[in-house]
Structure formats: C-alpha cells, structure tokens
Amino acid sequence: MAAAVSSRAAGDACAPSPDLVGTLTDSSILKTKVYIGGEFIEAADGSTLEVVNPATGQRIATVPRCGANETRAAIAEAATAFESWGRRPGKERAAILKRWYGEVVSARDDITRLMTLESGKPLAESRSEFDNGVASIEWFAEEATRSCGDVLESPDRHRRFMVLKQPVGVVGAITPWNFPFSMITRKVSPALAAGCTVVLKPSEDTPLTAFALAGLAERAGMPRGVLNILTGDAKAIGEALVKSESVRKIGFTGSTTVGKLLMQGAASTVKRVSLELGGNAPFIVFEDADIEKAARDVVGSSHRNSGQTCICTNRVLVHESIHDAFVEALTKRVAALRLGSGLEAGTTQGPLISAAAVDRVEGKVRDALAKGAVAACGGARPSWEAGSPLAGGYFFEPTVLIGGTVDMRMFHEEVFGPVTPVYKFATDDEAVQLANDTQYGLAAYFYTRDLSRAWQVAERLEYGMVGVNEVAITSEVAPFGGVKQSGLGREQSKYGLAEFQDIKTVCLGIGGGT
Ligand code: ADP
C-alpha cells in the first residue's frame, strides 16, 4: 500500500525524488501527475500519495490522490472521445496503437527501471514483463484491422441477418502492482483496438509505470480523452467507475474480495465485467516426471516475482515414491536464490510489495510450521548487515516447506510470497482431488511423460489454464483467465478482444415475396 497520504495546496506537490530523475536516460518519461483529458494534472484539493521503493522503504515520488470528482471528469473526457474514436476505421486506431508501441519500445530501459524501483522485482523480471506486455500492444494493434462480424444463412427468402461487432463504450480498468506494466497493456490495448476509450486506475503502489505509458501515448498522438489514468482513493475511484452510466465495462485484476465488490457495484447499471482474481495453483509432479525439470520449473513458477503472481505455484503435490528426491532437487535450487535490490546484478529475488505483505506471509508460514510442516530452507525474514539500505526493505527468505497438510491455511489461501509448500499424494485420483479442492480455478500445472495421463488430467482439472510440462503458459495469443472464484472473462487473444465488443444483430428485410 502507498505509504502516506497528505493534503496541501495545489501547486507542484507531485514530484519524483531528485535521485530518481538522474537514473533515467530520458527523464521526460517520468510523470508524477494524473492524465485526464490529455493533460497531466494534480488532484483538485492537492492531496498526494507517496510512492515507495519496497527494497529500501524510501520514498521515490509523490503522486496525486484523486477521488470521485476527478474520476467523473475522466469519464466525461472518455465519453466525449468515444464519439469519434469508436467510429474511426480500425486501421486508423491500429496506426496510433502502433506508434504507441514504437514509443514504448524505445523507452524499454527507462520503463523497466521504473518498474523495478516501484515494484521491487529484479530487472530481468521487469524486462521479461515488459517484453510480454508490449507484445499485447502490437498484437491488438494488428487485430484492430482484422475484427469482423458475420453474415448468417437466412432461414427464409425475405430477410437477411448480419452480426456487427461494435465497441462497448467507455471502459473502467483497475490494475494491481505485481505486474505494473503488462496488466495495463493487456486491458488498454484490446479496449482501444476495439474502439473503446479508457479510464485506468493503476495500483497506487506502482503509478509511475502507468503515467509513463500515458506520456508515451500522448507522444504517439493518441487523441485527447482516449486514455485517462488516475490514482488516488481506490474505493472512491472504483465506486465512481461502477456507478457511472457512461462506463459500460469494468476490466479488473486484483483480489477476489475487491472483484466481488466491483461485480456487485456493476450490477446497478448492468455493466459488463472481466475479472482476473486470485489463484491457488497446484503443481502436480507425477512419478514418471523428469524430476530435475519439474524442480526447476516449480522454482520458476513459485518464486517468480517473489511469489507475488496470481498464477504462481501455491501448492506442490508430489507422488510419494519420488517425494524425497524431488524435495532434495527443489531445496538445492531454492537455497541458491539470491535476495537483494532488483537493480543489482545477481539478485534473483526482490522484496515483497509492503511491510504488511511480509506480515501476511510470515503469518501463513507460522501457521504451517505450527501444524507440522518443516522448513527445508528459509522460513523467516533475512538479516542484513548493519547499515545496509535493504534493512528498511520488505524481504522474506525463499522458503520450502515439507510435510504440508490440508488443514494449513496455505493449502486454501494464496500465499503471495516466496514460499513453496510440498504435499504428498499416492494416486492420480487423489492428486486431482487435492488440486481441485479450492475455491479458485486460475492456473494449474502438472508434469508427466504419459500421454494418456496428460490428456485425462488436463480435462479433469477445474482451471482456466493448464500447463503440461510447461510453466510459461501466458502469451498475447492465448486466452488468460480463470473459472470458479478466480474470475470471469478472458484477457489476451481474440477472446480478449471480444470482451470489449458488443454484438449487434441487424436484420434486413429485402422484400421479394414469400
Ligand atoms: P492486492 O491485494 O493484490 O493489492 P487489490 O484487489 O487490493 O489486490 O488491488 C488491486 C487493484 O484494486 C489496485 O489498483 C487497488 O488500488 C484497487 N482497489 C482496491 N480496493 C478497491 C475498491 N474498493 N474499489 C476499487 N478498486 C480497488
């Protein structure tokens, strides 16, 4: 959570810290004001929020804390812009999106640095997120020119039926801090490609990446009001978005709790919603799996972004016959991970997002240890040398817990931290039953060399995405989303574009007798 709130007279209250400016090649991409109607402005009452580097706990910038009034102004701008943006040919929208893509690609080094500074993730992870995220801008720019409706075979002679795909209208998008770049591009790009306009509220923890995207959109010639970005009081902004008649769709990534609130709110005006919520991903290692590959991929999936992704492996289910060999291979790899500042070469694990996040992870680890789990490595906060700037950061050691049982909180709840709990199973049925024993249904993984088992298990897992001998399951071309309480709708791919389009049936009477 953003560290502090203050209110002062409007003026130049919002600014980056001076040392932050010096670290960028092109400091003009650094924006610390909200972007509404083509202008970077402060909150009307001058309220601000502090943005903190989670590796040190130090402030790196101050940004506006807006509320309902600014949100309504942004919606009005987006509604006006929709009048013309929604009517432009897809090719024109594609041209502007491609120019935006070009501007963003040229700012890769600076944007990834901002991502690491505000989210804590190692630079290599910021670059990987950037490359995945920017691919969405390019791919949806191309899709803007390819969207097409249908002409249907008519059941009679005097009528013809056509299906038009039209933009839903103004979109309210709300994104989290764990992927400060790609969660934005995978919502905004299909929305703009479809002809919608957007009011985006990024996480208050990571607004600088979002504001940089706004500045680059302006440089690319994005017309006024097409993309508006504001930070502030999340509840007030969220309520203004869901209550507005003009906003026709909410696209959200975040917690299941907030997703449910938004869905309830959206009911008052019957808006469409796409929700990408929490996960509790199982990773099943069958007895015929390649143990070294499975151990490597569990680490990649479980400790990516210090365990703070909704598709992170949250429960490793291992066949009892290979349990000990697997745990040995896993523990060796996790113990070799290196905690530190994401800007330092050699760091593989950054901090968690906040002090509260460390408390939550520690609480779940303590609960597991009290219920019989044993830490094969990690299990606590690290200790830093006296005087290290990292002592003020929000770190937890990469951890492997063995002896997991279903009564532990972390079997049912997302850990959202660098912890890999290992559970044993005896049969395929038991593995599938344990894997499905959760309210969530986002991503699941399993490793086997048996083709018949691969197909059967993939069908039986109640998840929106399944990785078979693979954990890198996301791509701009593949639908991303969950079932059960992990959400509704899909992002990325042609299915992601359809989320921003209404289908209209046009029936043409052509006469000509009976
Ligand atoms: P996380 O725990 O991962 O931060 P949240 O669901 O709290 O997940 O946050 C995801 C996004 O939702 C962030 O942009 C946050 O500011 C926003 N958010 C939090 N509470 C609300 C709310 N009541 N209404 C609208 N958005 C909210």
Coordinates of C-alpha atoms and ligand atoms in Angstrom, one line a residue:
M1 CA 0.0 0.0 0.0
A2 CA 1.2 3.5 -0.7
A3 CA 2.9 4.7 2.5
A4 CA 1.4 8.1 3.4
V5 CA -1.3 10.5 2.4
S6 CA -1.2 14.2 2.8
S7 CA -3.1 17.2 1.7
R8 CA -1.6 20.5 0.7
A9 CA -2.3 23.4 -1.6
A10 CA -2.3 22.5 -5.2
G11 CA 0.9 23.6 -7.0
D12 CA 3.8 21.4 -7.6
A13 CA 3.3 18.9 -4.8
C14 CA 3.7 15.9 -7.0
A15 CA 7.3 15.2 -8.0
P16 CA 9.8 12.5 -8.3
S17 CA 12.7 12.3 -5.7
P18 CA 15.7 14.1 -7.3
D19 CA 17.9 10.9 -7.4
L20 CA 15.2 9.1 -9.3
V21 CA 15.3 11.6 -12.1
G22 CA 19.1 11.1 -12.5
T23 CA 18.8 7.3 -13.0
L24 CA 16.8 7.6 -16.3
T25 CA 18.2 8.1 -19.8
D26 CA 15.2 10.1 -20.8
S27 CA 13.8 11.8 -17.7
S28 CA 10.9 13.2 -19.7
I29 CA 9.1 9.9 -19.5
L30 CA 8.9 10.3 -15.7
K31 CA 5.5 11.8 -14.9
T32 CA 4.1 12.2 -11.4
K33 CA 0.6 13.6 -12.2
V34 CA -2.6 12.0 -13.3
Y35 CA -3.5 12.1 -17.0
I36 CA -7.1 13.4 -17.7
G37 CA -8.3 14.8 -21.0
G38 CA -4.8 14.9 -22.4
E39 CA -3.3 16.9 -19.5
F40 CA -1.1 15.9 -16.6
I41 CA -2.7 17.5 -13.5
E42 CA -2.8 17.3 -9.7
A43 CA -5.8 16.3 -7.5
A44 CA -8.3 19.2 -7.2
D45 CA -7.6 19.5 -3.5
G46 CA -3.9 19.0 -3.8
S47 CA -3.9 15.7 -1.9
T48 CA -1.0 13.4 -2.5
L49 CA 0.3 9.9 -2.0
E50 CA 3.9 8.7 -1.6
V51 CA 5.4 6.0 -3.8
V52 CA 7.9 3.9 -2.0
N53 CA 10.8 1.6 -3.2
P54 CA 10.0 -1.6 -1.4
A55 CA 13.6 -2.7 -1.5
T56 CA 14.5 0.2 0.9
G57 CA 11.3 1.6 2.2
Q58 CA 12.4 5.0 0.9
R59 CA 10.1 7.5 -0.9
I60 CA 10.7 7.7 -4.7
A61 CA 7.9 10.0 -5.8
T62 CA 4.7 11.8 -4.7
V63 CA 1.6 11.5 -6.9
P64 CA -1.9 12.8 -6.8
R65 CA -4.6 11.3 -4.6
C66 CA -7.8 11.8 -6.6
G67 CA -11.3 10.9 -5.7
A68 CA -14.8 10.7 -7.2
N69 CA -14.7 14.2 -8.8
E70 CA -11.6 13.6 -10.8
T71 CA -12.9 10.2 -11.8
R72 CA -16.2 11.7 -13.1
A73 CA -14.1 14.3 -15.1
A74 CA -12.0 11.5 -16.6
I75 CA -15.2 9.5 -17.5
A76 CA -16.7 12.6 -19.2
E77 CA -13.5 13.1 -21.2
A78 CA -13.5 9.4 -22.2
A79 CA -17.2 9.6 -23.2
T80 CA -16.6 12.6 -25.4
A81 CA -13.5 11.0 -27.0
F82 CA -15.5 7.8 -27.6
E83 CA -17.8 9.6 -30.1
S84 CA -15.0 9.8 -32.6
W85 CA -12.6 7.1 -31.5
G86 CA -15.3 4.4 -31.7
R87 CA -16.2 5.5 -35.2
R88 CA -12.7 5.5 -36.7
P89 CA -11.8 2.7 -39.0
G90 CA -9.8 0.0 -37.3
K91 CA -6.9 0.8 -39.5
E92 CA -6.6 4.3 -38.1
R93 CA -6.8 3.1 -34.5
A94 CA -4.1 0.5 -35.4
A95 CA -1.8 3.2 -36.7
I96 CA -2.0 5.1 -33.4
L97 CA -1.5 1.9 -31.4
K98 CA 1.5 1.0 -33.5
R99 CA 3.0 4.4 -32.9
W100 CA 2.4 4.0 -29.2
Y101 CA 4.1 0.6 -29.4
G102 CA 7.1 2.2 -31.1
E103 CA 7.4 4.9 -28.4
V104 CA 7.1 2.4 -25.6
V105 CA 9.7 0.0 -27.1
S106 CA 12.2 2.9 -27.4
A107 CA 11.7 3.6 -23.7
R108 CA 12.3 0.0 -22.6
D109 CA 15.4 0.7 -20.4
D110 CA 13.8 3.5 -18.5
I111 CA 10.4 1.9 -18.1
T112 CA 11.9 -1.4 -16.8
R113 CA 14.0 0.6 -14.3
L114 CA 10.8 2.4 -13.0
M115 CA 9.1 -1.0 -12.8
T116 CA 11.9 -2.4 -10.6
L117 CA 12.1 0.8 -8.5
E118 CA 8.4 0.8 -7.6
S119 CA 7.5 -2.9 -7.6
G120 CA 10.9 -4.3 -6.3
K121 CA 11.1 -7.0 -9.0
P122 CA 14.6 -7.8 -10.4
L123 CA 15.5 -6.0 -13.6
A124 CA 15.5 -9.3 -15.5
E125 CA 11.9 -9.9 -14.5
S126 CA 10.9 -6.3 -15.4
R127 CA 12.4 -6.9 -18.8
S128 CA 10.5 -10.1 -19.3
E129 CA 7.2 -8.5 -18.2
F130 CA 7.9 -5.6 -20.5
D131 CA 8.5 -7.8 -23.5
N132 CA 5.3 -9.8 -22.8
G133 CA 3.3 -6.7 -22.1
V134 CA 4.5 -4.7 -25.1
A135 CA 3.6 -7.7 -27.4
S136 CA 0.0 -7.1 -26.4
I137 CA 0.1 -3.6 -27.8
E138 CA 1.5 -4.8 -31.1
W139 CA -0.8 -7.8 -31.4
F140 CA -4.0 -5.9 -30.6
A141 CA -3.0 -3.1 -32.9
E142 CA -2.9 -5.7 -35.7
E143 CA -6.2 -7.2 -34.5
A144 CA -7.9 -3.8 -34.9
T145 CA -7.7 -4.3 -38.6
R146 CA -9.0 -7.8 -38.6
S147 CA -12.1 -7.8 -36.5
C148 CA -15.1 -8.9 -38.5
G149 CA -18.7 -9.8 -38.0
D150 CA -20.8 -12.4 -39.7
V151 CA -23.4 -12.8 -42.4
L152 CA -25.8 -15.6 -41.5
E153 CA -27.5 -18.1 -43.7
S154 CA -31.2 -16.9 -43.6
P155 CA -34.0 -19.5 -42.9
D156 CA -36.3 -17.6 -45.3
R157 CA -36.2 -15.6 -48.6
H158 CA -37.2 -12.1 -47.4
R159 CA -34.8 -11.4 -44.6
R160 CA -31.1 -11.3 -44.2
F161 CA -29.2 -11.4 -40.8
M162 CA -25.9 -9.8 -40.1
V163 CA -23.8 -9.6 -36.9
L164 CA -21.9 -6.4 -36.3
K165 CA -19.1 -6.1 -33.6
Q166 CA -19.1 -2.7 -32.0
P167 CA -17.1 -1.2 -29.1
V168 CA -18.8 -1.5 -25.8
G169 CA -18.1 2.2 -24.9
V170 CA -16.1 3.7 -22.0
V171 CA -14.1 1.1 -20.1
G172 CA -13.0 1.4 -16.4
A173 CA -9.8 -0.5 -15.9
I174 CA -8.3 -1.3 -12.5
T175 CA -4.9 -2.9 -12.2
P176 CA -2.6 -4.2 -9.5
W177 CA 1.0 -3.6 -8.6
N178 CA 2.5 -7.1 -9.2
F179 CA 2.6 -6.5 -13.0
P180 CA 2.7 -2.7 -13.2
F181 CA 3.1 -2.8 -17.0
S182 CA 1.6 -5.8 -18.6
M183 CA -1.7 -5.8 -16.6
I184 CA -2.3 -2.3 -18.2
T185 CA -1.3 -3.2 -21.7
R186 CA -3.4 -6.3 -21.8
K187 CA -6.5 -4.3 -20.9
V188 CA -5.9 -1.0 -22.6
S189 CA -4.7 -2.4 -25.9
P190 CA -7.7 -4.6 -26.8
A191 CA -10.0 -1.9 -25.5
L192 CA -8.5 0.8 -27.7
A193 CA -8.3 -1.6 -30.6
A194 CA -12.0 -2.4 -30.3
G195 CA -12.8 1.3 -30.4
C196 CA -13.4 1.8 -26.6
T197 CA -11.9 4.6 -24.6
V198 CA -10.5 4.0 -21.1
V199 CA -10.3 5.4 -17.6
L200 CA -7.5 3.5 -15.9
K201 CA -6.7 3.3 -12.2
P202 CA -3.4 1.6 -11.7
S203 CA -2.2 0.5 -8.3
E204 CA -1.2 3.4 -6.1
D205 CA 2.0 1.4 -5.3
T206 CA 3.1 1.4 -8.9
P207 CA 1.8 4.6 -10.7
L208 CA 5.0 5.7 -12.4
T209 CA 5.0 2.9 -15.0
A210 CA 1.3 3.8 -15.8
F211 CA 2.0 7.5 -16.0
A212 CA 5.0 6.8 -18.3
L213 CA 2.7 4.9 -20.6
A214 CA 0.3 7.9 -20.7
G215 CA 3.2 10.3 -21.6
L216 CA 4.2 7.9 -24.4
A217 CA 0.6 7.6 -25.7
E218 CA 0.5 11.4 -25.9
R219 CA 3.8 11.4 -27.8
A220 CA 2.3 8.8 -30.2
G221 CA -0.6 11.2 -31.0
M222 CA -3.3 9.4 -29.0
P223 CA -6.2 11.8 -29.1
R224 CA -7.3 13.7 -26.0
G225 CA -9.6 11.6 -23.7
V226 CA -9.0 8.2 -25.3
L227 CA -6.7 7.1 -22.4
N228 CA -7.1 8.7 -19.0
I229 CA -5.1 7.5 -16.0
L230 CA -5.6 8.4 -12.4
T231 CA -4.5 7.4 -8.9
G232 CA -6.0 8.1 -5.5
D233 CA -8.6 6.8 -3.2
A234 CA -9.2 3.3 -4.7
K235 CA -12.6 2.9 -3.2
A236 CA -13.9 6.3 -4.3
I237 CA -12.5 5.9 -7.8
G238 CA -13.8 2.4 -8.1
E239 CA -17.3 3.4 -6.9
A240 CA -17.4 6.3 -9.3
L241 CA -16.5 4.0 -12.2
V242 CA -19.0 1.3 -11.4
K243 CA -21.9 3.7 -10.7
S244 CA -21.4 5.7 -13.9
E245 CA -24.0 5.1 -16.6
S246 CA -21.3 6.1 -19.2
V247 CA -18.9 3.4 -18.2
R248 CA -20.1 0.2 -20.0
K249 CA -17.5 -2.2 -18.8
I250 CA -15.1 -2.9 -15.9
G251 CA -11.8 -4.8 -16.5
F252 CA -10.2 -5.7 -13.2
T253 CA -7.2 -7.6 -12.0
G254 CA -6.7 -8.0 -8.2
S255 CA -8.1 -9.7 -5.2
T256 CA -11.2 -11.8 -5.1
T257 CA -12.6 -9.6 -2.4
V258 CA -12.4 -6.4 -4.4
G259 CA -13.5 -8.2 -7.6
K260 CA -16.7 -9.2 -5.8
L261 CA -17.3 -5.6 -4.7
L262 CA -16.9 -4.3 -8.3
M263 CA -19.2 -7.0 -9.7
Q264 CA -21.9 -6.1 -7.1
G265 CA -21.4 -2.4 -8.0
A266 CA -21.6 -3.1 -11.7
A267 CA -24.9 -4.8 -11.3
S268 CA -26.6 -1.4 -10.6
T269 CA -26.0 -0.3 -14.2
V270 CA -25.7 -3.8 -15.7
K271 CA -22.2 -3.3 -17.0
R272 CA -20.0 -6.0 -18.4
V273 CA -17.2 -7.1 -16.2
S274 CA -14.0 -9.1 -16.7
L275 CA -12.4 -10.2 -13.5
E276 CA -9.0 -11.7 -13.1
L277 CA -8.8 -12.6 -9.4
G278 CA -6.9 -14.8 -7.0
G279 CA -5.4 -18.2 -7.7
N280 CA -4.2 -21.2 -5.8
A281 CA -2.2 -23.0 -8.4
P282 CA -1.4 -26.7 -7.9
F283 CA 1.7 -28.2 -9.5
I284 CA 1.4 -32.0 -9.6
V285 CA 4.6 -34.0 -10.1
F286 CA 3.7 -37.5 -11.1
E287 CA 6.1 -40.4 -10.5
D288 CA 7.1 -40.5 -14.2
A289 CA 8.0 -36.8 -14.4
D290 CA 11.5 -35.5 -15.1
I291 CA 12.4 -34.6 -11.5
E292 CA 15.1 -32.0 -12.3
K293 CA 13.0 -30.2 -14.9
A294 CA 10.0 -30.3 -12.6
A295 CA 12.1 -28.9 -9.7
R296 CA 13.5 -26.1 -11.9
D297 CA 10.0 -25.1 -13.1
V298 CA 8.5 -25.2 -9.7
V299 CA 11.1 -22.7 -8.6
G300 CA 10.5 -20.6 -11.7
S301 CA 6.7 -20.6 -11.1
S302 CA 6.6 -20.4 -7.4
H303 CA 9.3 -17.8 -6.8
R304 CA 8.8 -15.6 -9.8
N305 CA 8.2 -12.0 -8.6
S306 CA 8.9 -13.4 -5.1
G307 CA 5.8 -15.5 -5.3
Q308 CA 3.6 -12.5 -6.0
T309 CA 1.7 -13.6 -9.1
C310 CA -1.8 -14.9 -9.3
I311 CA -0.6 -17.9 -11.4
C312 CA 2.3 -18.7 -9.1
T313 CA 2.5 -22.3 -8.0
N314 CA 0.9 -22.2 -4.5
R315 CA 0.9 -26.0 -3.7
V316 CA 3.3 -28.6 -5.0
L317 CA 1.7 -32.1 -5.0
V318 CA 4.3 -34.8 -5.3
H319 CA 3.9 -38.6 -5.8
E320 CA 5.1 -40.3 -2.6
S321 CA 7.6 -42.5 -4.5
I322 CA 9.7 -39.6 -5.7
H323 CA 9.0 -37.2 -2.8
D324 CA 12.4 -37.2 -1.2
A325 CA 14.4 -37.0 -4.5
F326 CA 12.2 -34.2 -5.6
V327 CA 12.5 -32.2 -2.4
E328 CA 16.2 -32.5 -2.5
A329 CA 16.4 -31.1 -6.1
L330 CA 13.9 -28.4 -5.2
T331 CA 15.6 -27.3 -2.0
K332 CA 19.0 -27.1 -3.6
R333 CA 17.6 -24.7 -6.2
V334 CA 15.6 -22.5 -3.8
A335 CA 18.5 -22.2 -1.4
A336 CA 20.6 -20.9 -4.3
L337 CA 18.3 -17.9 -4.9
R338 CA 19.7 -14.5 -4.0
L339 CA 17.7 -11.8 -2.2
G340 CA 18.5 -8.2 -2.8
S341 CA 17.8 -5.0 -4.6
G342 CA 16.3 -5.6 -8.1
L343 CA 18.7 -3.1 -9.6
E344 CA 21.8 -5.1 -8.5
A345 CA 23.3 -7.7 -10.9
G346 CA 23.0 -11.2 -9.4
T347 CA 19.8 -10.5 -7.5
T348 CA 17.2 -13.2 -8.3
Q349 CA 14.6 -12.3 -5.7
G350 CA 13.4 -8.8 -4.8
P351 CA 11.3 -7.7 -1.8
L352 CA 7.6 -8.1 -1.3
I353 CA 5.5 -5.1 -2.0
S354 CA 5.0 -3.8 1.6
A355 CA 5.6 -4.5 5.2
A356 CA 2.0 -5.7 5.6
A357 CA 2.7 -8.3 2.8
V358 CA 5.7 -9.6 4.8
D359 CA 3.5 -9.9 7.9
R360 CA 0.9 -11.8 6.0
V361 CA 3.4 -14.3 4.5
E362 CA 5.0 -14.8 7.9
G363 CA 1.6 -15.5 9.5
K364 CA 0.9 -18.3 7.0
V365 CA 4.4 -19.8 7.4
R366 CA 4.0 -19.8 11.2
D367 CA 0.6 -21.4 10.9
A368 CA 2.1 -24.2 8.7
L369 CA 5.0 -24.7 11.0
A370 CA 2.6 -25.0 14.0
K371 CA 0.6 -27.6 12.1
G372 CA 3.6 -29.9 11.5
A373 CA 5.4 -28.5 8.4
V374 CA 9.2 -28.3 8.4
A375 CA 11.2 -25.6 6.7
A376 CA 13.7 -27.4 4.3
C377 CA 15.1 -23.9 3.7
G378 CA 14.2 -20.3 4.6
G379 CA 11.2 -19.8 6.8
A380 CA 12.0 -16.3 8.2
R381 CA 12.9 -12.7 7.4
P382 CA 16.5 -12.2 6.3
S383 CA 19.0 -10.3 8.5
W384 CA 21.1 -7.7 6.7
E385 CA 24.5 -6.3 7.6
A386 CA 24.3 -3.3 9.9
G387 CA 23.8 -0.1 7.8
S388 CA 22.5 -1.9 4.7
P389 CA 19.8 0.2 2.9
L390 CA 18.0 -3.1 2.4
A391 CA 17.3 -3.3 6.1
G392 CA 14.4 -0.9 5.5
G393 CA 13.0 -3.2 2.8
Y394 CA 10.2 -5.7 2.8
F395 CA 12.0 -9.1 2.4
F396 CA 11.2 -12.7 3.3
E397 CA 13.6 -15.6 2.6
P398 CA 12.8 -18.0 -0.2
T399 CA 11.3 -20.9 1.6
V400 CA 10.5 -24.6 1.0
L401 CA 8.1 -26.2 3.5
I402 CA 7.7 -30.0 3.6
G403 CA 5.1 -32.1 5.4
G404 CA 2.2 -30.0 4.1
T405 CA -1.4 -30.9 5.1
V406 CA -4.8 -29.7 4.0
D407 CA -5.6 -28.1 7.4
M408 CA -2.9 -25.5 6.8
R409 CA -4.0 -22.0 5.8
M410 CA -1.7 -22.0 2.8
F411 CA -3.4 -25.1 1.3
H412 CA -6.6 -23.0 0.8
E413 CA -5.3 -19.4 0.6
E414 CA -3.0 -17.7 -1.8
V415 CA 0.4 -17.3 -0.1
F416 CA 1.5 -14.4 -2.4
G417 CA 5.1 -14.7 -1.2
P418 CA 8.3 -16.7 -1.8
V419 CA 7.1 -20.0 -0.2
T420 CA 6.8 -23.4 -1.8
P421 CA 4.8 -25.9 0.3
V422 CA 5.1 -29.6 -0.7
Y423 CA 2.3 -32.1 -0.1
K424 CA 2.4 -35.9 -0.9
F425 CA -0.2 -38.0 -2.8
A426 CA -0.5 -41.7 -3.7
T427 CA -2.8 -42.0 -6.7
D428 CA -3.9 -39.9 -9.8
D429 CA -7.4 -39.6 -8.4
E430 CA -6.0 -38.2 -5.1
A431 CA -3.8 -35.7 -6.9
V432 CA -6.7 -34.4 -9.0
Q433 CA -9.0 -34.3 -6.0
L434 CA -6.4 -32.3 -3.9
A435 CA -5.7 -30.0 -6.9
N436 CA -9.4 -29.2 -7.3
D437 CA -10.1 -28.8 -3.6
T438 CA -10.1 -25.0 -3.7
Q439 CA -12.5 -22.1 -4.4
Y440 CA -10.0 -20.9 -7.0
G441 CA -9.5 -22.1 -10.6
L442 CA -6.9 -19.9 -12.4
A443 CA -3.8 -21.9 -13.4
A444 CA -2.7 -25.5 -12.7
Y445 CA 0.5 -27.3 -13.8
F446 CA 1.4 -31.0 -13.9
Y447 CA 4.4 -32.9 -15.1
T448 CA 4.3 -36.4 -16.6
R449 CA 5.6 -38.3 -19.6
D450 CA 2.5 -40.4 -20.0
L451 CA 0.4 -39.0 -22.9
S452 CA -2.8 -40.7 -21.8
R453 CA -2.5 -39.4 -18.3
A454 CA -1.6 -35.9 -19.7
W455 CA -4.9 -35.7 -21.6
Q456 CA -7.1 -37.1 -18.8
V457 CA -5.7 -34.9 -16.1
A458 CA -5.8 -31.8 -18.3
E459 CA -9.5 -32.4 -18.8
R460 CA -10.2 -33.1 -15.1
L461 CA -8.5 -30.1 -13.6
E462 CA -11.1 -27.3 -12.9
Y463 CA -8.9 -24.4 -14.0
G464 CA -8.9 -21.8 -16.8
M465 CA -5.3 -22.6 -17.8
V466 CA -3.4 -25.8 -17.5
G467 CA 0.4 -26.2 -18.1
V468 CA 1.5 -29.7 -19.1
N469 CA 5.3 -30.0 -18.6
E470 CA 5.4 -26.2 -19.0
V471 CA 5.0 -23.2 -16.7
A472 CA 5.4 -20.4 -19.2
I473 CA 1.7 -20.5 -20.1
T474 CA 1.0 -16.9 -21.0
S475 CA 1.2 -15.3 -24.4
E476 CA -0.7 -12.5 -26.2
V477 CA -2.2 -15.1 -28.5
A478 CA -3.6 -17.4 -25.7
P479 CA -6.7 -16.7 -23.6
F480 CA -5.8 -15.9 -19.9
G481 CA -8.4 -16.2 -17.2
G482 CA -10.0 -18.4 -14.6
V483 CA -13.0 -20.4 -13.5
K484 CA -14.8 -20.6 -10.1
Q485 CA -13.8 -17.6 -7.9
S486 CA -10.7 -16.8 -9.9
G487 CA -12.8 -14.7 -12.2
L488 CA -14.8 -14.1 -15.3
G489 CA -13.9 -13.5 -18.9
R490 CA -10.6 -13.7 -20.7
E491 CA -7.7 -11.4 -21.5
Q492 CA -5.3 -11.6 -24.4
S493 CA -6.1 -13.4 -27.7
K494 CA -9.2 -13.0 -29.9
Y495 CA -11.3 -13.8 -26.9
G496 CA -9.8 -10.9 -25.0
L497 CA -10.8 -8.5 -27.9
A498 CA -14.3 -9.9 -27.8
E499 CA -14.6 -8.7 -24.2
F500 CA -14.6 -5.1 -25.4
Q501 CA -17.1 -5.7 -28.2
D502 CA -20.9 -5.8 -28.3
I503 CA -22.6 -8.0 -30.8
K504 CA -25.4 -6.3 -32.7
T505 CA -27.9 -8.3 -34.9
V506 CA -29.0 -6.4 -38.0
C507 CA -32.0 -7.9 -39.8
L508 CA -32.5 -6.5 -43.3
G509 CA -35.9 -7.1 -44.9
I510 CA -35.2 -7.5 -48.6
G511 CA -38.7 -8.0 -49.9
G512 CA -39.1 -10.3 -52.9
G513 CA -42.3 -12.1 -51.9
T514 CA -42.7 -15.2 -49.9
Ligands
ADP1 P1 -3.9 -6.6 -4.0 O1 -4.2 -7.2 -2.7 O2 -3.2 -7.5 -5.0 O3 -3.3 -5.2 -3.9 P2 -6.4 -5.4 -4.5 O4 -7.6 -6.1 -5.1 O5 -6.5 -4.8 -3.2 O6 -5.3 -6.5 -4.7 O7 -5.9 -4.3 -5.5 C1 -6.0 -4.4 -6.9 C2 -6.4 -3.1 -7.5 O8 -7.7 -2.8 -7.0 C3 -5.5 -1.9 -7.1 O9 -5.4 -0.9 -8.1 C4 -6.3 -1.3 -5.9 O10 -6.0 0.1 -5.7 C5 -7.7 -1.5 -6.4 N1 -8.7 -1.5 -5.3 C6 -8.5 -1.8 -4.0 N2 -9.7 -1.6 -3.3 C7 -10.6 -1.2 -4.2 C8 -12.0 -0.8 -4.2 N3 -12.7 -0.9 -3.1 N4 -12.6 -0.4 -5.4 C9 -11.9 -0.3 -6.5 N5 -10.6 -0.7 -6.6 C10 -10.0 -1.1 -5.5

